[in-house]
Amino acid sequence: MNKKEIYKDIVLLILVNFVSQGFLLILSGTFWDDWAYVSHNVEQLWEGFLASGRPSKAIITEAVWWLPNYGYRTVAFALYLITSILFYFILNSIEIFGRKQALIMSILYITVPVNTIRLSLCTLDYAVGLTLFFIAFYLMTRYYYDRSKGGGTTDIYNNVFLFVVYTKCKFSFI
């Protein structure tokens, strides 16, 4: 596959992502369920998340707590952009899809949100979990590709990363 075409596809994915979701970054208000976060202090959120068995949500929320609205929206935006690029690479590595088909499916993935609250603090932990899933899936496809070519250089990275993803998901249900 031509690297120049891949770079063009990645740039197109970035542009499409900015056109479809970029205006949500400049909103200054508190929308959807984010009011529940804004109206509480960090200690109250920790108590609530620990009581519900979601310590990783408390960690993620506190990590972006002090950012302005556009700050955590930018983090979510970047995570979804990363997942769209990883989705493109995963589809490219599957032999039944061509480069153009992978690009079209990745554009659909990034422009047709599952919900309309994609860039909010209340769904940031899902963006983190989805990004970890796509990274693990990408590493797995690289591992099998390397193995089929007689290599196996990504084996140790796969094992460590999949362990981290499993541990995170097991203890937080993301």
CSV table of N, CA and C in Angstrom, one decimal:
chain,number,residue,atom,x,y,z
A,1,MET,N,0.8,-1.2,0.0
A,1,MET,CA,0.0,0.0,0.0
A,1,MET,C,0.9,1.2,0.0
A,2,ASN,N,0.5,2.2,-0.7
A,2,ASN,CA,1.2,3.4,-0.9
A,2,ASN,C,1.1,4.3,0.4
A,3,LYS,N,2.2,4.7,0.9
A,3,LYS,CA,2.2,5.5,2.2
A,3,LYS,C,1.6,6.9,1.9
A,4,LYS,N,1.9,7.4,0.7
A,4,LYS,CA,1.3,8.8,0.4
A,4,LYS,C,-0.2,8.7,0.4
A,5,GLU,N,-0.8,7.7,-0.1
A,5,GLU,CA,-2.3,7.5,-0.1
A,5,GLU,C,-2.8,7.4,1.3
A,6,ILE,N,-2.1,6.7,2.2
A,6,ILE,CA,-2.5,6.5,3.6
A,6,ILE,C,-2.4,7.9,4.3
A,7,TYR,N,-1.4,8.6,4.1
A,7,TYR,CA,-1.3,10.0,4.7
A,7,TYR,C,-2.4,10.9,4.2
A,8,LYS,N,-2.7,10.8,3.0
A,8,LYS,CA,-3.9,11.6,2.5
A,8,LYS,C,-5.2,11.2,3.1
A,9,ASP,N,-5.3,9.9,3.3
A,9,ASP,CA,-6.6,9.4,4.0
A,9,ASP,C,-6.6,9.8,5.4
A,10,ILE,N,-5.5,9.8,6.1
A,10,ILE,CA,-5.5,10.2,7.5
A,10,ILE,C,-5.8,11.7,7.6
A,11,VAL,N,-5.2,12.5,6.7
A,11,VAL,CA,-5.5,14.0,6.7
A,11,VAL,C,-7.0,14.2,6.4
A,12,LEU,N,-7.6,13.4,5.5
A,12,LEU,CA,-9.0,13.5,5.2
A,12,LEU,C,-9.8,13.2,6.4
A,13,LEU,N,-9.5,12.1,7.1
A,13,LEU,CA,-10.2,11.8,8.4
A,13,LEU,C,-10.1,12.9,9.4
A,14,ILE,N,-9.0,13.5,9.6
A,14,ILE,CA,-8.8,14.6,10.5
A,14,ILE,C,-9.7,15.8,10.1
A,15,LEU,N,-9.7,16.1,8.8
A,15,LEU,CA,-10.5,17.2,8.3
A,15,LEU,C,-12.0,16.9,8.5
A,16,VAL,N,-12.4,15.7,8.2
A,16,VAL,CA,-13.8,15.4,8.3
A,16,VAL,C,-14.3,15.4,9.8
A,17,ASN,N,-13.4,14.9,10.6
A,17,ASN,CA,-13.7,15.0,12.1
A,17,ASN,C,-13.9,16.4,12.5
A,18,PHE,N,-13.0,17.3,12.1
A,18,PHE,CA,-13.1,18.7,12.5
A,18,PHE,C,-14.4,19.3,12.0
A,19,VAL,N,-14.7,19.0,10.7
A,19,VAL,CA,-16.0,19.6,10.1
A,19,VAL,C,-17.2,19.1,10.9
A,20,SER,N,-17.2,17.8,11.2
A,20,SER,CA,-18.4,17.2,11.7
A,20,SER,C,-18.6,17.4,13.2
A,21,GLN,N,-17.5,17.5,14.0
A,21,GLN,CA,-17.5,17.6,15.4
A,21,GLN,C,-16.8,18.8,16.0
A,22,GLY,N,-16.1,19.5,15.2
A,22,GLY,CA,-15.3,20.6,15.7
A,22,GLY,C,-16.0,21.8,16.3
A,23,PHE,N,-17.2,22.1,15.9
A,23,PHE,CA,-17.9,23.2,16.5
A,23,PHE,C,-18.3,22.9,17.9
A,24,LEU,N,-18.4,21.6,18.3
A,24,LEU,CA,-18.7,21.3,19.7
A,24,LEU,C,-17.6,21.7,20.6
A,25,LEU,N,-16.4,21.9,20.1
A,25,LEU,CA,-15.3,22.3,20.9
A,25,LEU,C,-15.3,23.7,21.4
A,26,ILE,N,-16.0,24.6,20.7
A,26,ILE,CA,-16.0,26.0,21.0
A,26,ILE,C,-17.2,26.4,21.9
A,27,LEU,N,-18.1,25.5,22.2
A,27,LEU,CA,-19.3,25.8,23.0
A,27,LEU,C,-18.8,26.0,24.4
A,28,SER,N,-19.3,27.0,25.1
A,28,SER,CA,-18.8,27.4,26.4
A,28,SER,C,-19.7,27.0,27.5
A,29,GLY,N,-20.9,26.5,27.2
A,29,GLY,CA,-21.9,26.2,28.3
A,29,GLY,C,-21.7,24.8,28.8
A,30,THR,N,-22.6,24.5,29.8
A,30,THR,CA,-22.6,23.1,30.3
A,30,THR,C,-23.9,22.5,29.8
A,31,PHE,N,-23.7,21.4,29.1
A,31,PHE,CA,-24.9,20.7,28.4
A,31,PHE,C,-25.1,19.3,28.9
A,32,TRP,N,-26.2,18.8,28.6
A,32,TRP,CA,-26.6,17.4,28.8
A,32,TRP,C,-26.4,17.1,30.3
A,33,ASP,N,-25.7,16.0,30.6
A,33,ASP,CA,-25.6,15.6,32.0
A,33,ASP,C,-24.4,16.2,32.7
A,34,ASP,N,-23.7,17.0,32.1
A,34,ASP,CA,-22.5,17.6,32.7
A,34,ASP,C,-22.8,18.5,33.9
A,35,TRP,N,-24.0,19.0,34.0
A,35,TRP,CA,-24.4,19.8,35.1
A,35,TRP,C,-24.2,19.0,36.4
A,36,ALA,N,-24.4,17.7,36.4
A,36,ALA,CA,-24.2,16.9,37.6
A,36,ALA,C,-22.8,17.0,38.1
A,37,TYR,N,-21.8,17.1,37.2
A,37,TYR,CA,-20.4,17.2,37.5
A,37,TYR,C,-20.1,18.6,38.0
A,38,VAL,N,-20.6,19.6,37.3
A,38,VAL,CA,-20.3,20.9,37.6
A,38,VAL,C,-20.8,21.4,39.0
A,39,SER,N,-22.0,20.8,39.3
A,39,SER,CA,-22.6,21.3,40.6
A,39,SER,C,-22.1,20.5,41.8
A,40,HIS,N,-21.2,19.6,41.7
A,40,HIS,CA,-20.6,18.9,42.8
A,40,HIS,C,-19.1,19.2,42.9
A,41,ASN,N,-18.6,18.9,44.1
A,41,ASN,CA,-17.1,19.1,44.2
A,41,ASN,C,-16.5,17.7,44.0
A,42,VAL,N,-15.2,17.7,44.0
A,42,VAL,CA,-14.5,16.5,43.6
A,42,VAL,C,-14.7,15.4,44.7
A,43,GLU,N,-14.7,15.7,45.9
A,43,GLU,CA,-14.9,14.7,47.0
A,43,GLU,C,-16.3,14.0,46.8
A,44,GLN,N,-17.3,14.8,46.5
A,44,GLN,CA,-18.7,14.2,46.3
A,44,GLN,C,-18.7,13.3,45.1
A,45,LEU,N,-18.0,13.6,44.1
A,45,LEU,CA,-17.9,12.8,42.9
A,45,LEU,C,-17.2,11.5,43.2
A,46,TRP,N,-16.1,11.6,44.0
A,46,TRP,CA,-15.3,10.4,44.4
A,46,TRP,C,-16.2,9.4,45.2
A,47,GLU,N,-17.0,10.0,46.1
A,47,GLU,CA,-17.9,9.2,47.0
A,47,GLU,C,-18.9,8.5,46.1
A,48,GLY,N,-19.5,9.2,45.2
A,48,GLY,CA,-20.5,8.6,44.3
A,48,GLY,C,-20.0,7.6,43.4
A,49,PHE,N,-18.8,7.8,42.8
A,49,PHE,CA,-18.2,6.8,41.9
A,49,PHE,C,-17.7,5.6,42.6
A,50,LEU,N,-17.2,5.8,43.8
A,50,LEU,CA,-16.7,4.6,44.6
A,50,LEU,C,-17.9,3.8,45.1
A,51,ALA,N,-19.0,4.5,45.5
A,51,ALA,CA,-20.2,3.8,45.9
A,51,ALA,C,-20.8,3.0,44.8
A,52,SER,N,-20.7,3.4,43.6
A,52,SER,CA,-21.2,2.7,42.4
A,52,SER,C,-20.2,1.7,41.8
A,53,GLY,N,-19.0,1.6,42.4
A,53,GLY,CA,-18.0,0.7,41.9
A,53,GLY,C,-17.3,1.1,40.6
A,54,ARG,N,-17.2,2.4,40.5
A,54,ARG,CA,-16.6,3.0,39.3
A,54,ARG,C,-15.3,3.9,39.6
A,55,PRO,N,-14.3,3.3,40.2
A,55,PRO,CA,-13.2,4.1,40.6
A,55,PRO,C,-12.4,4.7,39.4
A,56,SER,N,-12.4,4.0,38.2
A,56,SER,CA,-11.7,4.6,37.1
A,56,SER,C,-12.4,5.8,36.5
A,57,LYS,N,-13.8,5.8,36.7
A,57,LYS,CA,-14.5,7.0,36.2
A,57,LYS,C,-14.1,8.2,37.1
A,58,ALA,N,-13.9,8.0,38.4
A,58,ALA,CA,-13.5,9.0,39.3
A,58,ALA,C,-12.1,9.5,38.9
A,59,ILE,N,-11.2,8.6,38.5
A,59,ILE,CA,-9.9,9.0,38.2
A,59,ILE,C,-9.9,9.8,36.9
A,60,ILE,N,-10.7,9.4,35.9
A,60,ILE,CA,-10.7,10.1,34.6
A,60,ILE,C,-11.4,11.4,34.8
A,61,THR,N,-12.5,11.5,35.6
A,61,THR,CA,-13.2,12.7,35.8
A,61,THR,C,-12.3,13.8,36.5
A,62,GLU,N,-11.5,13.3,37.5
A,62,GLU,CA,-10.7,14.2,38.3
A,62,GLU,C,-9.5,14.7,37.4
A,63,ALA,N,-9.0,13.8,36.5
A,63,ALA,CA,-7.9,14.2,35.6
A,63,ALA,C,-8.3,15.4,34.7
A,64,VAL,N,-9.5,15.5,34.4
A,64,VAL,CA,-9.9,16.6,33.5
A,64,VAL,C,-10.8,17.6,34.2
A,65,TRP,N,-11.0,17.4,35.5
A,65,TRP,CA,-11.9,18.3,36.3
A,65,TRP,C,-11.6,19.7,36.2
A,66,TRP,N,-10.4,20.1,36.3
A,66,TRP,CA,-10.0,21.5,36.4
A,66,TRP,C,-9.9,22.1,35.0
A,67,LEU,N,-10.1,21.4,33.9
A,67,LEU,CA,-10.0,21.9,32.6
A,67,LEU,C,-11.3,22.7,32.3
A,68,PRO,N,-11.3,23.8,31.6
A,68,PRO,CA,-12.5,24.4,31.2
A,68,PRO,C,-13.3,23.5,30.3
A,69,ASN,N,-14.6,23.8,30.0
A,69,ASN,CA,-15.4,23.0,29.1
A,69,ASN,C,-14.8,22.5,27.9
A,70,TYR,N,-14.1,23.4,27.2
A,70,TYR,CA,-13.5,23.0,25.9
A,70,TYR,C,-12.3,22.1,26.1
A,71,GLY,N,-11.8,22.1,27.3
A,71,GLY,CA,-10.6,21.2,27.6
A,71,GLY,C,-11.0,19.7,27.6
A,72,TYR,N,-12.0,19.4,28.4
A,72,TYR,CA,-12.4,18.0,28.3
A,72,TYR,C,-13.1,17.6,27.0
A,73,ARG,N,-13.7,18.6,26.4
A,73,ARG,CA,-14.3,18.3,25.1
A,73,ARG,C,-13.1,18.0,24.1
A,74,THR,N,-12.0,18.7,24.2
A,74,THR,CA,-10.9,18.5,23.3
A,74,THR,C,-10.3,17.1,23.6
A,75,VAL,N,-10.2,16.7,24.8
A,75,VAL,CA,-9.7,15.4,25.1
A,75,VAL,C,-10.6,14.3,24.5
A,76,ALA,N,-11.9,14.4,24.6
A,76,ALA,CA,-12.9,13.5,24.0
A,76,ALA,C,-12.8,13.5,22.5
A,77,PHE,N,-12.7,14.7,21.9
A,77,PHE,CA,-12.5,14.9,20.5
A,77,PHE,C,-11.3,14.1,20.0
A,78,ALA,N,-10.2,14.3,20.7
A,78,ALA,CA,-8.9,13.7,20.3
A,78,ALA,C,-9.0,12.2,20.4
A,79,LEU,N,-9.7,11.7,21.4
A,79,LEU,CA,-9.8,10.2,21.6
A,79,LEU,C,-10.6,9.6,20.5
A,80,TYR,N,-11.7,10.3,20.1
A,80,TYR,CA,-12.6,9.8,19.0
A,80,TYR,C,-11.8,9.9,17.7
A,81,LEU,N,-11.0,10.9,17.5
A,81,LEU,CA,-10.2,11.0,16.3
A,81,LEU,C,-9.2,9.8,16.2
A,82,ILE,N,-8.6,9.5,17.4
A,82,ILE,CA,-7.6,8.4,17.4
A,82,ILE,C,-8.3,7.1,17.1
A,83,THR,N,-9.5,6.9,17.6
A,83,THR,CA,-10.3,5.7,17.3
A,83,THR,C,-10.6,5.6,15.8
A,84,SER,N,-10.9,6.7,15.2
A,84,SER,CA,-11.3,6.6,13.8
A,84,SER,C,-10.0,6.3,12.9
A,85,ILE,N,-8.9,6.8,13.3
A,85,ILE,CA,-7.6,6.5,12.6
A,85,ILE,C,-7.3,5.0,12.8
A,86,LEU,N,-7.4,4.5,14.1
A,86,LEU,CA,-7.1,3.1,14.4
A,86,LEU,C,-8.1,2.2,13.6
A,87,PHE,N,-9.4,2.6,13.6
A,87,PHE,CA,-10.4,1.9,12.8
A,87,PHE,C,-10.0,1.7,11.4
A,88,TYR,N,-9.5,2.8,10.8
A,88,TYR,CA,-9.0,2.8,9.4
A,88,TYR,C,-7.9,1.8,9.2
A,89,PHE,N,-6.9,1.9,10.1
A,89,PHE,CA,-5.8,0.9,10.0
A,89,PHE,C,-6.2,-0.5,10.2
A,90,ILE,N,-7.1,-0.8,11.1
A,90,ILE,CA,-7.6,-2.1,11.4
A,90,ILE,C,-8.3,-2.6,10.1
A,91,LEU,N,-9.2,-1.8,9.5
A,91,LEU,CA,-9.9,-2.2,8.3
A,91,LEU,C,-8.9,-2.4,7.2
A,92,ASN,N,-7.9,-1.6,7.1
A,92,ASN,CA,-6.9,-1.8,6.0
A,92,ASN,C,-6.1,-3.1,6.2
A,93,SER,N,-6.0,-3.5,7.4
A,93,SER,CA,-5.2,-4.8,7.6
A,93,SER,C,-6.0,-6.0,7.3
A,94,ILE,N,-7.3,-5.9,7.2
A,94,ILE,CA,-8.2,-7.0,6.9
A,94,ILE,C,-8.2,-7.1,5.4
A,95,GLU,N,-7.9,-8.3,4.9
A,95,GLU,CA,-7.7,-8.4,3.4
A,95,GLU,C,-9.0,-8.3,2.6
A,96,ILE,N,-10.1,-8.4,3.2
A,96,ILE,CA,-11.4,-8.3,2.4
A,96,ILE,C,-11.8,-6.8,2.1
A,97,PHE,N,-11.1,-5.9,2.8
A,97,PHE,CA,-11.4,-4.5,2.5
A,97,PHE,C,-10.3,-3.8,1.8
A,98,GLY,N,-10.6,-3.0,0.9
A,98,GLY,CA,-9.6,-2.2,0.2
A,98,GLY,C,-9.4,-0.9,0.9
A,99,ARG,N,-8.4,-0.1,0.5
A,99,ARG,CA,-8.1,1.2,1.1
A,99,ARG,C,-9.3,2.2,1.1
A,100,LYS,N,-10.0,2.2,-0.1
A,100,LYS,CA,-11.1,3.1,-0.2
A,100,LYS,C,-12.3,2.7,0.6
A,101,GLN,N,-12.5,1.4,0.7
A,101,GLN,CA,-13.6,0.9,1.6
A,101,GLN,C,-13.3,1.2,3.0
A,102,ALA,N,-12.1,1.0,3.4
A,102,ALA,CA,-11.7,1.3,4.8
A,102,ALA,C,-11.9,2.8,5.1
A,103,LEU,N,-11.5,3.7,4.1
A,103,LEU,CA,-11.7,5.1,4.3
A,103,LEU,C,-13.2,5.5,4.5
A,104,ILE,N,-14.0,5.0,3.6
A,104,ILE,CA,-15.4,5.3,3.7
A,104,ILE,C,-16.0,4.8,5.0
A,105,MET,N,-15.7,3.6,5.4
A,105,MET,CA,-16.3,3.1,6.7
A,105,MET,C,-15.7,4.0,7.9
A,106,SER,N,-14.5,4.4,7.8
A,106,SER,CA,-13.9,5.2,8.9
A,106,SER,C,-14.6,6.6,8.9
A,107,ILE,N,-14.9,7.2,7.7
A,107,ILE,CA,-15.6,8.5,7.6
A,107,ILE,C,-17.0,8.3,8.2
A,108,LEU,N,-17.6,7.2,7.9
A,108,LEU,CA,-19.0,7.0,8.5
A,108,LEU,C,-18.9,6.9,10.0
A,109,TYR,N,-17.9,6.2,10.5
A,109,TYR,CA,-17.7,6.0,11.9
A,109,TYR,C,-17.5,7.3,12.6
A,110,ILE,N,-16.8,8.2,12.0
A,110,ILE,CA,-16.5,9.5,12.7
A,110,ILE,C,-17.6,10.5,12.5
A,111,THR,N,-18.4,10.4,11.5
A,111,THR,CA,-19.4,11.4,11.2
A,111,THR,C,-20.8,11.0,11.8
A,112,VAL,N,-21.0,9.8,11.9
A,112,VAL,CA,-22.3,9.3,12.4
A,112,VAL,C,-22.2,8.9,13.9
A,113,PRO,N,-22.4,9.8,14.8
A,113,PRO,CA,-22.1,9.5,16.2
A,113,PRO,C,-23.2,8.5,16.7
A,114,VAL,N,-22.8,7.7,17.7
A,114,VAL,CA,-23.8,6.8,18.3
A,114,VAL,C,-24.7,7.6,19.1
A,115,ASN,N,-24.3,8.7,19.7
A,115,ASN,CA,-25.2,9.6,20.4
A,115,ASN,C,-24.8,11.0,20.2
A,116,THR,N,-25.6,12.0,20.6
A,116,THR,CA,-25.3,13.4,20.4
A,116,THR,C,-24.5,14.0,21.5
A,117,ILE,N,-24.2,13.2,22.5
A,117,ILE,CA,-23.4,13.8,23.6
A,117,ILE,C,-22.0,13.2,23.6
A,118,ARG,N,-21.4,13.1,22.4
A,118,ARG,CA,-20.1,12.5,22.3
A,118,ARG,C,-19.0,13.2,23.0
A,119,LEU,N,-19.1,14.6,23.0
A,119,LEU,CA,-18.0,15.4,23.5
A,119,LEU,C,-18.4,16.0,24.9
A,120,SER,N,-18.8,15.2,25.8
A,120,SER,CA,-19.2,15.7,27.1
A,120,SER,C,-18.4,14.9,28.2
A,121,LEU,N,-18.4,15.6,29.4
A,121,LEU,CA,-17.6,15.0,30.5
A,121,LEU,C,-18.3,13.7,31.0
A,122,CYS,N,-19.6,13.6,30.9
A,122,CYS,CA,-20.3,12.4,31.4
A,122,CYS,C,-20.0,11.2,30.5
A,123,THR,N,-19.5,11.4,29.3
A,123,THR,CA,-19.2,10.2,28.5
A,123,THR,C,-17.7,10.0,28.2
A,124,LEU,N,-16.9,10.8,28.9
A,124,LEU,CA,-15.5,10.8,28.6
A,124,LEU,C,-14.9,9.4,29.0
A,125,ASP,N,-15.4,8.7,30.0
A,125,ASP,CA,-14.8,7.4,30.3
A,125,ASP,C,-15.1,6.4,29.2
A,126,TYR,N,-16.2,6.6,28.5
A,126,TYR,CA,-16.5,5.7,27.4
A,126,TYR,C,-15.6,5.9,26.2
A,127,ALA,N,-15.2,7.2,26.0
A,127,ALA,CA,-14.2,7.5,25.0
A,127,ALA,C,-12.9,6.9,25.3
A,128,VAL,N,-12.5,6.9,26.6
A,128,VAL,CA,-11.2,6.3,27.1
A,128,VAL,C,-11.3,4.8,26.8
A,129,GLY,N,-12.4,4.2,27.3
A,129,GLY,CA,-12.5,2.7,27.1
A,129,GLY,C,-12.5,2.3,25.6
A,130,LEU,N,-13.2,3.1,24.8
A,130,LEU,CA,-13.3,2.8,23.4
A,130,LEU,C,-11.9,2.9,22.7
A,131,THR,N,-11.2,4.0,23.1
A,131,THR,CA,-9.8,4.1,22.6
A,131,THR,C,-8.9,3.0,23.0
A,132,LEU,N,-9.0,2.6,24.3
A,132,LEU,CA,-8.2,1.4,24.7
A,132,LEU,C,-8.5,0.2,23.9
A,133,PHE,N,-9.8,0.0,23.7
A,133,PHE,CA,-10.3,-1.2,22.9
A,133,PHE,C,-9.7,-1.1,21.5
A,134,PHE,N,-9.7,0.0,20.8
A,134,PHE,CA,-9.2,0.1,19.5
A,134,PHE,C,-7.7,-0.1,19.4
A,135,ILE,N,-7.0,0.4,20.4
A,135,ILE,CA,-5.5,0.2,20.5
A,135,ILE,C,-5.2,-1.2,20.7
A,136,ALA,N,-5.9,-1.9,21.6
A,136,ALA,CA,-5.7,-3.3,21.8
A,136,ALA,C,-6.1,-4.1,20.5
A,137,PHE,N,-7.1,-3.8,19.8
A,137,PHE,CA,-7.5,-4.5,18.6
A,137,PHE,C,-6.5,-4.3,17.5
A,138,TYR,N,-6.0,-3.0,17.4
A,138,TYR,CA,-5.0,-2.7,16.4
A,138,TYR,C,-3.7,-3.5,16.7
A,139,LEU,N,-3.3,-3.6,18.0
A,139,LEU,CA,-2.1,-4.3,18.3
A,139,LEU,C,-2.3,-5.8,18.0
A,140,MET,N,-3.5,-6.3,18.2
A,140,MET,CA,-3.8,-7.7,18.0
A,140,MET,C,-3.7,-8.0,16.5
A,141,THR,N,-4.3,-7.1,15.6
A,141,THR,CA,-4.2,-7.3,14.2
A,141,THR,C,-2.7,-7.2,13.7
A,142,ARG,N,-1.9,-6.3,14.3
A,142,ARG,CA,-0.5,-6.2,14.0
A,142,ARG,C,0.2,-7.5,14.4
A,143,TYR,N,-0.1,-8.0,15.5
A,143,TYR,CA,0.5,-9.2,16.0
A,143,TYR,C,0.3,-10.4,15.0
A,144,TYR,N,-1.0,-10.6,14.6
A,144,TYR,CA,-1.3,-11.7,13.7
A,144,TYR,C,-0.7,-11.4,12.3
A,145,TYR,N,-0.6,-10.2,11.9
A,145,TYR,CA,0.0,-9.9,10.6
A,145,TYR,C,1.5,-10.2,10.7
A,146,ASP,N,2.2,-9.8,11.8
A,146,ASP,CA,3.6,-10.1,12.0
A,146,ASP,C,3.8,-11.6,12.0
A,147,ARG,N,2.9,-12.3,12.7
A,147,ARG,CA,3.1,-13.7,12.9
A,147,ARG,C,3.0,-14.4,11.5
A,148,SER,N,2.0,-13.9,10.7
A,148,SER,CA,1.8,-14.5,9.4
A,148,SER,C,3.0,-14.3,8.5
A,149,LYS,N,3.8,-13.2,8.8
A,149,LYS,CA,5.0,-12.9,8.0
A,149,LYS,C,6.2,-13.5,8.6
A,150,GLY,N,6.1,-14.3,9.6
A,150,GLY,CA,7.2,-14.9,10.2
A,150,GLY,C,7.9,-14.1,11.4
A,151,GLY,N,7.3,-12.9,11.7
A,151,GLY,CA,7.8,-12.1,12.8
A,151,GLY,C,7.1,-12.3,14.1
A,152,GLY,N,7.1,-11.4,14.9
A,152,GLY,CA,6.4,-11.5,16.2
A,152,GLY,C,6.9,-10.4,17.1
A,153,THR,N,7.3,-9.3,16.5
A,153,THR,CA,7.9,-8.2,17.3
A,153,THR,C,6.9,-7.5,18.2
A,154,THR,N,5.6,-7.6,17.9
A,154,THR,CA,4.6,-6.9,18.7
A,154,THR,C,4.1,-7.7,19.8
A,155,ASP,N,4.6,-8.9,20.0
A,155,ASP,CA,4.1,-9.9,21.0
A,155,ASP,C,4.1,-9.3,22.4
A,156,ILE,N,5.2,-8.8,22.9
A,156,ILE,CA,5.3,-8.4,24.2
A,156,ILE,C,4.4,-7.1,24.4
A,157,TYR,N,4.4,-6.2,23.4
A,157,TYR,CA,3.5,-5.0,23.6
A,157,TYR,C,2.1,-5.4,23.7
A,158,ASN,N,1.7,-6.4,22.9
A,158,ASN,CA,0.3,-6.9,22.9
A,158,ASN,C,-0.1,-7.4,24.3
A,159,ASN,N,0.8,-8.3,24.8
A,159,ASN,CA,0.5,-8.9,26.1
A,159,ASN,C,0.4,-7.9,27.2
A,160,VAL,N,1.3,-6.9,27.3
A,160,VAL,CA,1.2,-5.9,28.3
A,160,VAL,C,0.0,-5.0,28.2
A,161,PHE,N,-0.2,-4.5,26.9
A,161,PHE,CA,-1.3,-3.6,26.7
A,161,PHE,C,-2.7,-4.3,27.0
A,162,LEU,N,-2.8,-5.5,26.5
A,162,LEU,CA,-4.1,-6.2,26.7
A,162,LEU,C,-4.3,-6.5,28.1
A,163,PHE,N,-3.3,-6.8,28.9
A,163,PHE,CA,-3.4,-6.9,30.4
A,163,PHE,C,-3.9,-5.7,31.0
A,164,VAL,N,-3.4,-4.5,30.6
A,164,VAL,CA,-3.8,-3.2,31.2
A,164,VAL,C,-5.3,-3.0,30.8
A,165,VAL,N,-5.6,-3.2,29.5
A,165,VAL,CA,-7.0,-3.0,29.1
A,165,VAL,C,-8.0,-4.0,29.9
A,166,TYR,N,-7.6,-5.2,30.0
A,166,TYR,CA,-8.4,-6.2,30.8
A,166,TYR,C,-8.6,-5.7,32.2
A,167,THR,N,-7.5,-5.3,32.8
A,167,THR,CA,-7.5,-4.9,34.2
A,167,THR,C,-8.4,-3.7,34.4
A,168,LYS,N,-8.3,-2.7,33.5
A,168,LYS,CA,-9.1,-1.5,33.5
A,168,LYS,C,-10.6,-1.8,33.4
A,169,CYS,N,-10.9,-2.7,32.4
A,169,CYS,CA,-12.3,-3.0,32.1
A,169,CYS,C,-12.9,-3.9,33.3
A,170,LYS,N,-12.1,-4.8,33.8
A,170,LYS,CA,-12.5,-5.6,34.9
A,170,LYS,C,-12.9,-4.9,36.1
A,171,PHE,N,-12.2,-3.8,36.4
A,171,PHE,CA,-12.4,-3.1,37.7
A,171,PHE,C,-13.3,-1.9,37.5
A,172,SER,N,-13.6,-1.5,36.3
A,172,SER,CA,-14.4,-0.3,36.1
A,172,SER,C,-15.6,-0.5,35.2
A,173,PHE,N,-15.7,-1.6,34.5
A,173,PHE,CA,-16.8,-1.9,33.6
A,173,PHE,C,-17.0,-0.8,32.5
A,174,ILE,N,-15.9,-0.3,32.0
A,174,ILE,CA,-15.9,0.6,30.9
A,174,ILE,C,-16.1,-0.2,29.7
